[in-house]
């Protein structure tokens, strides 16, 4: 694993401080997943003419809030004017959308492009920027992922980022339907936008 560092942090904190804060928020397995997402984001950025260092940073911090307790998410949703409908979902959704609050508070990152990519990384959306797509897809295909179909997902995503988003959404919806799980409305909109094949 290459030593991770960021040239620009979009924060008054330096690269080492960001990395140390993130490490303190999660177990080693999650931390290594974040490094994998960071490296894959960088690769996708290179393939799509996007700022590699910015993508690497956004990919790294995408799961900053993943291990925050439910009660803390609920408190923040209620007190910080998040959509109350979020209370009908769970931490799988919260850690992205509400994660932006903790990233601003702890990592002092205010860059809208980075925050939006974190916000959308679990739900996706019908509107997605290049960075949104990079982090969303990198999270799905980073080297430690091993679900059936991951090789195909990598092939599709490295070949065409938009198709990578579509592939991932089809896979996610399939999983949610099979398990009779509730689908977040934006995810359904995203599926209709990115996953439908032109015929
Ligand atoms: Fe996540
Ligand atoms: Fe993740």
mmCIF file of C-alpha atoms and ligand atoms in Angstrom:
data_model
loop_
_atom_site.group_PDB
_atom_site.id
_atom_site.type_symbol
_atom_site.label_atom_id
_atom_site.label_comp_id
_atom_site.label_asym_id
_atom_site.label_seq_id
_atom_site.Cartn_x
_atom_site.Cartn_y
_atom_site.Cartn_z
ATOM 1 C CA UNK A 1 0.000 0.000 0.000
ATOM 2 C CA UNK A 2 1.532 3.290 -1.040
ATOM 3 C CA UNK A 3 1.955 5.967 1.604
ATOM 4 C CA UNK A 4 -1.027 8.260 1.327
ATOM 5 C CA UNK A 5 -0.779 12.064 1.305
ATOM 6 C CA UNK A 6 -2.609 14.964 -0.298
ATOM 7 C CA UNK A 7 -0.991 17.979 -1.968
ATOM 8 C CA UNK A 8 -4.028 20.133 -1.348
ATOM 9 C CA UNK A 9 -6.537 19.464 1.453
ATOM 10 C CA UNK A 10 -9.158 22.224 0.851
ATOM 11 C CA UNK A 11 -8.890 22.745 4.613
ATOM 12 C CA UNK A 12 -6.780 24.643 7.166
ATOM 13 C CA UNK A 13 -5.707 21.147 8.318
ATOM 14 C CA UNK A 14 -2.786 19.578 6.507
ATOM 15 C CA UNK A 15 -2.676 16.169 4.890
ATOM 16 C CA UNK A 16 -1.254 14.412 7.956
ATOM 17 C CA UNK A 17 -3.899 15.942 10.223
ATOM 18 C CA UNK A 18 -6.743 14.884 7.909
ATOM 19 C CA UNK A 19 -5.377 11.335 7.731
ATOM 20 C CA UNK A 20 -4.898 11.107 11.522
ATOM 21 C CA UNK A 21 -8.436 12.373 12.215
ATOM 22 C CA UNK A 22 -9.906 9.920 9.763
ATOM 23 C CA UNK A 23 -7.906 7.003 11.218
ATOM 24 C CA UNK A 24 -9.271 7.803 14.693
ATOM 25 C CA UNK A 25 -12.857 7.566 13.390
ATOM 26 C CA UNK A 26 -12.778 3.984 12.135
ATOM 27 C CA UNK A 27 -11.370 0.494 12.385
ATOM 28 C CA UNK A 28 -8.419 -0.661 10.279
ATOM 29 C CA UNK A 29 -10.585 -2.508 7.743
ATOM 30 C CA UNK A 30 -12.676 0.584 7.018
ATOM 31 C CA UNK A 31 -9.529 2.735 6.858
ATOM 32 C CA UNK A 32 -8.017 0.397 4.250
ATOM 33 C CA UNK A 33 -11.271 0.512 2.272
ATOM 34 C CA UNK A 34 -10.956 4.327 2.250
ATOM 35 C CA UNK A 35 -7.394 4.077 0.934
ATOM 36 C CA UNK A 36 -8.635 1.695 -1.774
ATOM 37 C CA UNK A 37 -11.398 4.136 -2.745
ATOM 38 C CA UNK A 38 -8.862 6.964 -2.775
ATOM 39 C CA UNK A 39 -6.509 5.098 -5.130
ATOM 40 C CA UNK A 40 -9.353 4.007 -7.407
ATOM 41 C CA UNK A 41 -10.752 7.566 -7.458
ATOM 42 C CA UNK A 42 -7.345 8.799 -8.570
ATOM 43 C CA UNK A 43 -7.247 6.252 -11.375
ATOM 44 C CA UNK A 44 -10.774 7.146 -12.526
ATOM 45 C CA UNK A 45 -9.849 10.846 -12.396
ATOM 46 C CA UNK A 46 -6.844 10.226 -14.648
ATOM 47 C CA UNK A 47 -9.042 8.340 -17.144
ATOM 48 C CA UNK A 48 -11.647 11.132 -17.115
ATOM 49 C CA UNK A 49 -9.395 14.214 -17.158
ATOM 50 C CA UNK A 50 -10.329 15.240 -13.634
ATOM 51 C CA UNK A 51 -8.037 16.597 -10.856
ATOM 52 C CA UNK A 52 -6.396 13.401 -9.522
ATOM 53 C CA UNK A 53 -5.402 14.774 -6.135
ATOM 54 C CA UNK A 54 -8.864 16.211 -5.454
ATOM 55 C CA UNK A 55 -10.490 12.897 -6.416
ATOM 56 C CA UNK A 56 -8.030 11.020 -4.170
ATOM 57 C CA UNK A 57 -8.959 13.241 -1.208
ATOM 58 C CA UNK A 58 -12.729 12.956 -1.783
ATOM 59 C CA UNK A 59 -12.417 9.177 -2.167
ATOM 60 C CA UNK A 60 -10.387 8.936 1.016
ATOM 61 C CA UNK A 61 -12.839 10.839 3.223
ATOM 62 C CA UNK A 62 -16.050 9.435 1.660
ATOM 63 C CA UNK A 63 -16.708 7.109 4.646
ATOM 64 C CA UNK A 64 -15.475 9.503 7.346
ATOM 65 C CA UNK A 65 -18.829 9.176 9.180
ATOM 66 C CA UNK A 66 -19.402 5.460 8.520
ATOM 67 C CA UNK A 67 -18.863 4.414 12.150
ATOM 68 C CA UNK A 68 -20.624 7.264 13.904
ATOM 69 C CA UNK A 69 -23.381 5.912 16.227
ATOM 70 C CA UNK A 70 -27.041 6.099 15.162
ATOM 71 C CA UNK A 71 -27.990 8.421 18.046
ATOM 72 C CA UNK A 72 -25.468 10.977 16.871
ATOM 73 C CA UNK A 73 -26.815 10.903 13.304
ATOM 74 C CA UNK A 74 -30.387 11.270 14.576
ATOM 75 C CA UNK A 75 -29.419 14.229 16.770
ATOM 76 C CA UNK A 76 -27.703 15.992 13.860
ATOM 77 C CA UNK A 77 -30.608 15.309 11.447
ATOM 78 C CA UNK A 78 -32.995 16.920 13.971
ATOM 79 C CA UNK A 79 -30.795 19.822 15.049
ATOM 80 C CA UNK A 80 -29.069 20.793 11.807
ATOM 81 C CA UNK A 81 -32.133 21.059 9.565
ATOM 82 C CA UNK A 82 -31.624 17.959 7.466
ATOM 83 C CA UNK A 83 -34.718 16.602 5.661
ATOM 84 C CA UNK A 84 -36.777 14.884 8.432
ATOM 85 C CA UNK A 85 -37.647 12.121 5.933
ATOM 86 C CA UNK A 86 -34.079 10.902 6.503
ATOM 87 C CA UNK A 87 -35.296 9.541 9.843
ATOM 88 C CA UNK A 88 -37.251 6.932 7.838
ATOM 89 C CA UNK A 89 -33.956 5.539 6.518
ATOM 90 C CA UNK A 90 -30.854 4.235 8.250
ATOM 91 C CA UNK A 91 -27.122 4.737 8.655
ATOM 92 C CA UNK A 92 -26.441 3.262 5.218
ATOM 93 C CA UNK A 93 -27.997 6.486 3.856
ATOM 94 C CA UNK A 94 -27.048 8.818 6.733
ATOM 95 C CA UNK A 95 -23.277 8.344 6.611
ATOM 96 C CA UNK A 96 -23.131 9.998 3.184
ATOM 97 C CA UNK A 97 -25.733 12.771 3.435
ATOM 98 C CA UNK A 98 -25.207 13.603 7.116
ATOM 99 C CA UNK A 99 -21.528 12.685 6.823
ATOM 100 C CA UNK A 100 -21.038 16.063 5.129
ATOM 101 C CA UNK A 101 -21.870 17.740 8.460
ATOM 102 C CA UNK A 102 -19.148 15.812 10.294
ATOM 103 C CA UNK A 103 -16.616 16.432 7.520
ATOM 104 C CA UNK A 104 -17.241 20.185 7.710
ATOM 105 C CA UNK A 105 -17.131 20.136 11.511
ATOM 106 C CA UNK A 106 -14.059 17.936 12.011
ATOM 107 C CA UNK A 107 -12.022 18.097 8.813
ATOM 108 C CA UNK A 108 -12.931 21.746 8.065
ATOM 109 C CA UNK A 109 -13.476 20.989 4.400
ATOM 110 C CA UNK A 110 -15.961 23.406 2.799
ATOM 111 C CA UNK A 111 -15.343 22.685 -0.884
ATOM 112 C CA UNK A 112 -18.825 22.198 -2.386
ATOM 113 C CA UNK A 113 -17.679 19.769 -5.049
ATOM 114 C CA UNK A 114 -16.078 17.468 -2.483
ATOM 115 C CA UNK A 115 -19.022 17.733 -0.073
ATOM 116 C CA UNK A 116 -21.544 16.968 -2.823
ATOM 117 C CA UNK A 117 -19.595 13.863 -3.846
ATOM 118 C CA UNK A 118 -19.696 12.647 -0.226
ATOM 119 C CA UNK A 119 -23.387 13.554 0.059
ATOM 120 C CA UNK A 120 -24.243 11.498 -3.040
ATOM 121 C CA UNK A 121 -21.834 8.583 -2.603
ATOM 122 C CA UNK A 122 -24.401 6.070 -1.288
ATOM 123 C CA UNK A 123 -27.642 7.289 -2.896
ATOM 124 C CA UNK A 124 -26.419 8.698 -6.216
ATOM 125 C CA UNK A 125 -28.732 11.213 -7.924
ATOM 126 C CA UNK A 126 -30.188 12.079 -11.310
ATOM 127 C CA UNK A 127 -27.700 14.982 -11.492
ATOM 128 C CA UNK A 128 -24.105 13.933 -10.866
ATOM 129 C CA UNK A 129 -20.824 15.773 -11.423
ATOM 130 C CA UNK A 130 -17.679 14.006 -12.606
ATOM 131 C CA UNK A 131 -16.396 13.887 -9.028
ATOM 132 C CA UNK A 132 -19.733 12.478 -7.774
ATOM 133 C CA UNK A 133 -19.482 9.683 -10.337
ATOM 134 C CA UNK A 134 -15.822 8.993 -9.562
ATOM 135 C CA UNK A 135 -16.381 8.532 -5.816
ATOM 136 C CA UNK A 136 -19.640 6.594 -6.280
ATOM 137 C CA UNK A 137 -18.013 4.131 -8.670
ATOM 138 C CA UNK A 138 -14.647 3.895 -6.863
ATOM 139 C CA UNK A 139 -16.497 2.898 -3.675
ATOM 140 C CA UNK A 140 -18.024 -0.037 -5.580
ATOM 141 C CA UNK A 141 -14.943 -1.334 -7.407
ATOM 142 C CA UNK A 142 -11.947 -0.561 -5.135
ATOM 143 C CA UNK A 143 -9.425 -3.445 -5.026
ATOM 144 C CA UNK A 144 -10.759 -5.002 -1.802
ATOM 145 C CA UNK A 145 -14.299 -5.454 -3.155
ATOM 146 C CA UNK A 146 -14.956 -9.090 -4.038
ATOM 147 C CA UNK A 147 -18.689 -9.592 -4.792
ATOM 148 C CA UNK A 148 -19.780 -11.657 -7.826
ATOM 149 C CA UNK A 149 -19.669 -9.325 -10.835
ATOM 150 C CA UNK A 150 -17.000 -6.965 -9.501
ATOM 151 C CA UNK A 151 -14.619 -7.752 -12.392
ATOM 152 C CA UNK A 152 -17.316 -6.829 -14.895
ATOM 153 C CA UNK A 153 -18.090 -3.661 -12.887
ATOM 154 C CA UNK A 154 -14.393 -2.674 -13.035
ATOM 155 C CA UNK A 155 -14.177 -3.342 -16.760
ATOM 156 C CA UNK A 156 -17.292 -1.269 -17.489
ATOM 157 C CA UNK A 157 -16.287 1.610 -15.167
ATOM 158 C CA UNK A 158 -12.701 1.936 -16.410
ATOM 159 C CA UNK A 159 -13.999 1.933 -19.964
ATOM 160 C CA UNK A 160 -16.812 4.474 -19.443
ATOM 161 C CA UNK A 161 -17.592 6.276 -16.182
ATOM 162 C CA UNK A 162 -21.292 6.900 -16.922
ATOM 163 C CA UNK A 163 -21.799 3.235 -17.763
ATOM 164 C CA UNK A 164 -20.017 2.365 -14.531
ATOM 165 C CA UNK A 165 -22.597 4.441 -12.648
ATOM 166 C CA UNK A 166 -25.432 2.682 -14.519
ATOM 167 C CA UNK A 167 -23.983 -0.765 -13.855
ATOM 168 C CA UNK A 168 -23.606 -0.036 -10.162
ATOM 169 C CA UNK A 169 -27.152 1.346 -9.844
ATOM 170 C CA UNK A 170 -28.645 -1.709 -11.586
ATOM 171 C CA UNK A 171 -26.677 -3.947 -9.214
ATOM 172 C CA UNK A 172 -27.746 -1.930 -6.141
ATOM 173 C CA UNK A 173 -31.435 -1.826 -7.100
ATOM 174 C CA UNK A 174 -31.349 -5.552 -7.812
ATOM 175 C CA UNK A 175 -29.915 -6.175 -4.344
ATOM 176 C CA UNK A 176 -32.455 -3.890 -2.628
ATOM 177 C CA UNK A 177 -35.407 -5.461 -4.428
ATOM 178 C CA UNK A 178 -34.218 -9.028 -3.745
ATOM 179 C CA UNK A 179 -33.910 -8.192 -0.049
ATOM 180 C CA UNK A 180 -37.216 -6.254 0.002
ATOM 181 C CA UNK A 181 -35.381 -3.134 1.209
ATOM 182 C CA UNK A 182 -36.732 0.395 0.888
ATOM 183 C CA UNK A 183 -35.306 2.370 -2.054
ATOM 184 C CA UNK A 184 -34.304 5.972 -1.372
ATOM 185 C CA UNK A 185 -36.230 8.118 -3.913
ATOM 186 C CA UNK A 186 -33.099 9.776 -5.317
ATOM 187 C CA UNK A 187 -31.579 6.346 -5.946
ATOM 188 C CA UNK A 188 -34.611 5.354 -7.992
ATOM 189 C CA UNK A 189 -34.351 8.602 -9.978
ATOM 190 C CA UNK A 190 -30.653 7.941 -10.477
ATOM 191 C CA UNK A 191 -31.402 4.436 -11.726
ATOM 192 C CA UNK A 192 -33.870 5.837 -14.276
ATOM 193 C CA UNK A 193 -31.300 8.378 -15.415
ATOM 194 C CA UNK A 194 -28.093 6.328 -15.566
ATOM 195 C CA UNK A 195 -28.978 2.648 -15.798
ATOM 196 C CA UNK A 196 -31.577 2.459 -18.583
ATOM 197 C CA UNK A 197 -30.148 1.081 -21.810
ATOM 198 C CA UNK A 198 -30.885 3.018 -24.986
ATOM 199 C CA UNK A 199 -32.680 0.811 -27.456
HETATM 200 FE FE1 LIG B 1 -20.073 4.808 2.259
HETATM 201 FE FE1 LIG B 2 -17.287 3.167 1.189
#
